[in-house]
Tab-separated table of C-alpha atoms and ligand atoms in Angstrom:
chain	number	residue	atom	x	y	z
X	1	MET	CA	126.156	126.627	123.920
X	2	ARG	CA	127.801	123.965	122.216
X	3	TYR	CA	131.053	126.709	121.070
X	4	SER	CA	131.243	127.698	124.997
X	5	VAL	CA	131.277	124.067	126.584
X	6	LEU	CA	132.608	122.100	123.726
X	7	GLY	CA	135.409	124.073	122.931
X	8	GLY	CA	137.751	122.453	124.869
X	9	GLY	CA	139.182	123.151	128.679
X	10	LYS	CA	140.595	120.404	131.198
X	11	ARG	CA	137.275	119.271	132.683
X	12	VAL	CA	138.518	118.986	135.910
X	13	ARG	CA	135.282	119.462	137.449
X	14	PRO	CA	134.125	115.900	136.047
X	15	LEU	CA	137.182	114.377	136.683
X	16	LEU	CA	136.860	115.627	140.282
X	17	VAL	CA	133.556	114.086	140.640
X	18	TYR	CA	134.275	110.541	139.045
X	19	ALA	CA	137.411	110.584	141.323
X	20	SER	CA	135.141	111.242	144.479
X	21	GLY	CA	132.804	108.436	143.147
X	22	GLU	CA	135.793	106.130	143.197
X	23	LEU	CA	136.270	106.851	146.482
X	24	THR	CA	132.649	106.736	147.522
X	25	GLY	CA	131.390	103.727	145.586
X	26	VAL	CA	129.137	105.009	142.712
X	27	ALA	CA	129.337	103.527	139.158
X	28	GLU	CA	130.779	105.901	136.676
X	29	GLU	CA	127.601	105.935	134.421
X	30	THR	CA	125.371	106.544	137.414
X	31	LEU	CA	127.375	110.175	138.102
X	32	ASP	CA	127.142	111.276	134.250
X	33	PRO	CA	125.039	114.005	135.157
X	34	VAL	CA	126.905	114.894	138.406
X	35	ALA	CA	129.930	115.503	135.922
X	36	ALA	CA	128.181	117.310	133.081
X	37	ALA	CA	125.674	119.577	135.229
X	38	VAL	CA	129.145	120.916	137.115
X	39	GLU	CA	130.842	121.510	133.983
X	40	LEU	CA	127.555	123.224	132.313
X	41	ILE	CA	127.712	125.545	135.444
X	42	HIS	CA	131.355	126.148	135.117
X	43	ALA	CA	131.184	126.842	131.153
X	44	TYR	CA	128.424	129.071	132.231
X	45	SER	CA	130.691	131.022	134.708
X	46	LEU	CA	133.253	131.503	131.794
X	47	VAL	CA	131.129	132.814	129.427
X	48	HIS	CA	130.019	135.359	131.509
X	49	ASP	CA	132.856	135.982	133.517
X	50	ASP	CA	134.375	136.756	129.991
X	51	LEU	CA	131.743	139.518	128.861
X	52	PRO	CA	132.569	143.627	128.880
X	53	ALA	CA	130.836	144.011	131.955
X	54	MET	CA	133.391	141.763	133.840
X	55	ASP	CA	136.432	141.012	132.885
X	56	ASP	CA	135.966	141.864	129.432
X	57	ASP	CA	138.782	138.929	127.912
X	58	ASP	CA	138.958	138.298	124.225
X	59	LEU	CA	140.624	135.066	124.390
X	60	ARG	CA	139.680	131.924	126.304
X	61	ARG	CA	140.605	128.088	125.751
X	62	GLY	CA	143.046	129.521	122.981
X	63	ARG	CA	139.979	130.937	120.774
X	64	PRO	CA	137.778	134.570	120.792
X	65	THR	CA	135.642	134.436	124.063
X	66	THR	CA	131.786	133.736	123.267
X	67	HIS	CA	130.782	136.984	123.176
X	68	ARG	CA	133.606	137.846	120.512
X	69	GLN	CA	133.019	134.527	118.722
X	70	PHE	CA	129.024	135.744	118.429
X	71	ASP	CA	127.741	139.091	120.219
X	72	GLU	CA	127.654	139.717	123.839
X	73	ALA	CA	123.285	139.046	123.776
X	74	THR	CA	124.055	135.688	122.631
X	75	ALA	CA	126.914	135.021	125.085
X	76	ILE	CA	124.657	136.575	127.887
X	77	LEU	CA	121.761	133.986	126.455
X	78	ALA	CA	124.074	131.399	125.636
X	79	GLY	CA	125.630	131.566	129.927
X	80	ASP	CA	121.800	131.649	131.472
X	81	ALA	CA	120.606	128.805	129.374
X	82	LEU	CA	123.847	126.466	130.297
X	83	GLN	CA	122.687	127.026	133.689
X	84	ALA	CA	119.664	126.529	133.518
X	85	LEU	CA	120.968	123.325	131.753
X	86	ALA	CA	123.028	121.921	134.234
X	87	PHE	CA	120.269	121.794	136.761
X	88	GLU	CA	117.766	120.493	133.868
X	89	VAL	CA	120.461	117.641	133.496
X	90	LEU	CA	120.795	116.662	137.190
X	91	ALA	CA	116.948	116.772	138.180
X	92	ALA	CA	115.425	114.799	134.702
X	93	ASP	CA	117.795	112.207	135.003
X	94	PRO	CA	116.030	109.115	135.467
X	95	LYS	CA	119.054	106.919	137.436
X	96	LEU	CA	119.070	109.548	139.696
X	97	ALA	CA	115.255	109.969	140.014
X	98	ALA	CA	115.262	106.804	141.685
X	99	ARG	CA	117.306	108.311	144.629
X	100	PRO	CA	114.964	111.060	145.044
X	101	GLN	CA	116.644	111.878	148.380
X	102	ALA	CA	120.421	112.018	146.954
X	103	GLN	CA	118.754	113.885	143.869
X	104	VAL	CA	117.654	116.649	145.599
X	105	ARG	CA	120.599	117.127	148.100
X	106	MET	CA	123.094	116.877	144.720
X	107	LEU	CA	120.597	120.041	143.726
X	108	ALA	CA	121.187	121.982	146.637
X	109	TRP	CA	124.923	121.272	146.277
X	110	LEU	CA	124.855	122.849	142.940
X	111	ALA	CA	122.406	125.712	143.799
X	112	ARG	CA	124.617	126.410	146.744
X	113	ALA	CA	127.701	126.590	145.042
X	114	ALA	CA	126.318	128.646	141.760
X	115	GLY	CA	124.979	130.887	143.749
X	116	PRO	CA	125.001	134.252	146.208
X	117	ALA	CA	127.033	131.632	148.841
X	118	GLY	CA	129.052	130.202	146.114
X	119	MET	CA	130.228	131.214	143.099
X	120	VAL	CA	128.465	134.669	141.960
X	121	GLY	CA	128.602	135.930	145.616
X	122	GLY	CA	132.574	135.323	145.263
X	123	GLN	CA	132.528	137.094	142.086
X	124	ALA	CA	130.823	140.051	143.595
X	125	LEU	CA	132.702	139.988	146.814
X	126	ASP	CA	136.340	140.086	143.915
X	127	MET	CA	134.283	142.937	142.125
X	128	ALA	CA	133.689	145.141	145.223
X	129	ALA	CA	137.470	144.684	145.904
X	130	GLU	CA	139.038	145.947	142.884
X	131	GLY	CA	141.753	148.389	143.090
X	132	ARG	CA	142.113	147.760	146.829
X	133	GLN	CA	144.615	145.519	148.268
X	134	ILE	CA	143.208	142.801	150.537
X	135	ASP	CA	144.472	140.734	153.439
X	136	GLU	CA	144.736	136.871	152.809
X	137	ARG	CA	141.433	135.942	154.970
X	138	GLY	CA	139.529	138.522	152.325
X	139	LEU	CA	141.269	136.059	149.596
X	140	GLU	CA	140.321	133.457	150.560
X	141	ARG	CA	136.752	134.584	151.293
X	142	ILE	CA	136.547	135.598	147.983
X	143	HIS	CA	138.229	132.407	146.560
X	144	ARG	CA	136.383	129.657	148.289
X	145	GLY	CA	132.812	130.976	146.382
X	146	LYS	CA	134.081	131.881	143.134
X	147	THR	CA	136.565	129.117	142.367
X	148	GLY	CA	136.134	127.128	145.741
X	149	ALA	CA	132.660	126.127	146.224
X	150	LEU	CA	131.941	124.416	142.812
X	151	ILE	CA	134.966	122.417	142.781
X	152	ARG	CA	133.503	121.648	146.865
X	153	ALA	CA	130.645	120.642	145.128
X	154	SER	CA	132.300	118.750	142.943
X	155	ILE	CA	133.542	116.324	145.121
X	156	MET	CA	130.996	116.202	147.220
X	157	MET	CA	127.684	115.627	145.421
X	158	PRO	CA	128.799	111.678	144.683
X	159	SER	CA	129.008	111.056	148.472
X	160	GLU	CA	125.233	111.987	148.477
X	161	LEU	CA	125.008	108.570	146.481
X	162	GLY	CA	127.885	107.013	148.412
X	163	LEU	CA	128.078	104.635	152.066
X	164	LEU	CA	130.170	107.220	153.806
X	165	SER	CA	130.338	107.552	157.105
X	166	GLY	CA	130.040	111.110	159.198
X	167	ASP	CA	133.820	111.370	159.894
X	168	GLU	CA	134.745	110.260	156.672
X	169	ARG	CA	132.654	112.526	155.039
X	170	ALA	CA	133.977	115.209	157.342
X	171	ASN	CA	137.515	114.552	156.241
X	172	LEU	CA	136.336	114.042	152.202
X	173	ASP	CA	135.036	117.725	152.668
X	174	VAL	CA	138.686	118.739	154.315
X	175	PHE	CA	140.272	117.612	151.478
X	176	ALA	CA	136.980	119.238	148.876
X	177	ARG	CA	137.461	122.697	150.577
X	178	ASP	CA	141.371	122.939	150.697
X	179	ILE	CA	141.760	121.497	147.107
X	180	GLY	CA	139.790	124.481	145.519
X	181	LEU	CA	142.297	126.779	147.233
X	182	VAL	CA	144.968	124.822	145.875
X	183	PHE	CA	143.509	125.581	142.079
X	184	GLN	CA	143.011	129.098	143.120
X	185	ILE	CA	146.526	129.789	143.765
X	186	ARG	CA	148.323	127.884	141.282
X	187	ASP	CA	145.683	129.962	138.826
X	188	ASP	CA	146.824	132.902	140.017
X	189	LEU	CA	150.740	132.079	139.761
X	190	LEU	CA	150.203	130.568	136.397
X	191	ALA	CA	148.547	133.824	135.801
X	192	VAL	CA	152.328	135.887	136.871
X	193	ASP	CA	154.532	132.826	134.874
X	194	GLN	CA	152.573	132.438	132.224
X	195	ASP	CA	152.366	133.960	128.270
X	196	THR	CA	149.002	134.526	126.774
X	197	ALA	CA	150.114	132.404	123.787
X	198	THR	CA	150.142	129.297	126.564
X	199	LEU	CA	147.471	129.881	128.831
X	200	GLY	CA	144.892	130.977	126.262
X	201	LYS	CA	143.329	134.156	127.853
X	202	ASN	CA	145.098	137.553	128.040
X	203	ALA	CA	148.183	137.087	130.675
X	204	GLY	CA	147.962	140.062	132.756
X	205	SER	CA	144.580	140.753	132.813
X	206	ASP	CA	144.595	140.267	136.965
X	207	SER	CA	146.987	143.070	137.191
X	208	GLY	CA	145.076	144.990	134.253
X	209	ASN	CA	141.986	145.170	136.311
X	210	GLU	CA	143.755	145.674	139.823
X	211	LYS	CA	142.924	142.424	141.643
X	212	SER	CA	144.524	141.452	144.649
X	213	THR	CA	145.697	137.704	143.969
X	214	TYR	CA	147.839	135.216	146.035
X	215	PRO	CA	151.509	136.421	144.603
X	216	SER	CA	149.936	139.981	144.997
X	217	THR	CA	149.476	139.062	148.230
X	218	LEU	CA	152.193	136.498	149.823
X	219	GLY	CA	154.988	137.188	147.000
X	220	VAL	CA	155.410	134.273	144.410
X	221	GLU	CA	157.469	132.298	146.655
X	222	GLY	CA	154.723	132.628	149.635
X	223	ALA	CA	151.803	132.112	147.145
X	224	ARG	CA	153.671	128.429	146.047
X	225	ARG	CA	154.594	127.545	149.732
X	226	ARG	CA	151.063	128.429	150.406
X	227	ALA	CA	149.437	126.029	147.590
X	228	ALA	CA	152.080	123.039	148.524
X	229	GLU	CA	151.035	123.452	152.328
X	230	THR	CA	147.076	123.315	151.407
X	231	GLN	CA	147.712	120.663	149.199
X	232	ARG	CA	149.573	118.379	151.848
X	233	HIS	CA	146.928	119.732	153.824
X	234	ALA	CA	144.553	118.158	151.637
X	235	VAL	CA	146.252	115.105	151.208
X	236	ASP	CA	146.145	114.589	154.783
X	237	ALA	CA	142.568	114.188	154.915
X	238	LEU	CA	142.168	111.643	152.825
X	239	ARG	CA	144.940	109.007	154.457
X	240	THR	CA	141.909	106.916	156.117
X	241	PHE	CA	140.447	105.877	152.961
X	242	GLY	CA	143.568	103.507	151.109
X	243	GLY	CA	143.926	102.960	147.836
X	244	ARG	CA	140.121	104.514	147.361
X	245	SER	CA	141.619	107.560	147.278
X	246	ASP	CA	144.238	107.333	144.839
X	247	ALA	CA	142.278	108.993	141.960
X	248	LEU	CA	141.631	112.291	144.211
X	249	LEU	CA	145.469	111.835	145.398
X	250	TRP	CA	146.647	111.884	141.795
X	251	LEU	CA	144.643	114.943	140.708
X	252	SER	CA	145.570	116.808	143.577
X	253	GLU	CA	149.099	116.912	142.358
X	254	PHE	CA	147.689	118.071	138.962
X	255	ILE	CA	145.735	121.121	140.700
X	256	LEU	CA	149.176	121.791	142.145
X	257	ASN	CA	151.229	121.605	139.158
X	258	ARG	CA	149.125	122.146	136.132
X	259	SER	CA	150.441	124.238	133.335
X	260	SER	CA	147.289	125.708	131.938
G	1	GRG	C1	125.957	136.714	136.836
G	1	GRG	C2	126.810	138.104	134.643
G	1	GRG	C3	126.904	137.289	135.734
G	1	GRG	C4	128.416	137.301	135.722
G	1	GRG	C5	128.619	136.098	136.886
G	1	GRG	C6	129.700	133.354	137.519
G	1	GRG	C7	130.729	134.478	137.527
G	1	GRG	C8	130.329	135.840	136.751
G	1	GRG	C9	132.010	134.520	137.625
G	1	GRG	C10	132.493	133.171	138.478
G	1	GRG	C11	134.280	133.322	138.147
G	1	GRG	C12	134.654	132.595	137.525
G	1	GRG	C13	134.884	132.719	136.103
G	1	GRG	C14	135.352	131.407	138.261
G	1	GRG	C15	136.131	130.523	137.740
G	1	GRG	C16	137.800	131.156	137.835
G	1	GRG	C17	138.717	129.786	137.128
G	1	GRG	C18	139.726	129.512	137.964
G	1	GRG	C19	138.643	129.554	135.950
G	1	GRG	C20	139.334	128.820	135.477
G	1	GRG	O1	138.674	127.099	135.652
G	1	GRG	P1	139.636	125.776	134.440
G	1	GRG	O2	141.475	126.032	134.613
G	1	GRG	O3	138.955	126.473	133.211
G	1	GRG	O4	139.225	124.989	134.780
G	1	GRG	P2	139.232	125.101	131.994
G	1	GRG	O5	139.107	125.946	130.535
G	1	GRG	O6	140.236	124.341	132.049
G	1	GRG	O7	138.162	124.638	132.214
């Protein structure tokens, strides 16, 4: 579990938690368990995604994948335990326990993001689509679940602790949903652009698995354009927040232009 969580990674989802906290007016230290919980779910998903029965990858974050470093049974158990730990961290935190309604709502966000309506559901759709060229709507459905749901939850969970109007929450949610898609389009473009050494995983593993991607569906230029348009739409939704949205805007630029 330590090897999988502490071995690097950009920590984009925890950063989104803190940046959203800045917008919603929640103290950083209150958000530590929230940030830890989303990263633990993410780490579990990478361990299981790399398994032989899934993507069968040997490299992650520039190092052997967890099942390569240890063995398959250990990797399965580490992933399962990381998932449970995410919920424990969120449910057992004494500061959050003082706000029980917000705590339960955050647990629901996390469960939805991780489960059949989110990451695992998206992964199942992705597997079912292997070997078939699907259209953009189909691709979007997969990625709103597989990658987007956890990114959305990272941004929306702090709003359960803050004071936002209904309209403000709706605008934040537009940003949260769009930026998850931008993340995935950029991920697909990176897989096309980069070599294995820079990416820290085997480049070309998507085409090896015959998976539809944004570049294979829209073309590389079309995918770049779609990412930029979607990021602009996301940013537009935050314009009423003024300086409180600076950190989220910065992260949206990073997500659009990241090189790993
Ligand atoms: C239940 C056996 C079983 C498997 C489930 C949960 C799951 C498998 C798959 C989830 C799919 C998944 C891994 C989605 C995330 C895809 C993605 C874009 C990962 C890369 O995220 P980054 O760039 O990674 O944030 P770092 O390394 O920076 O943390």
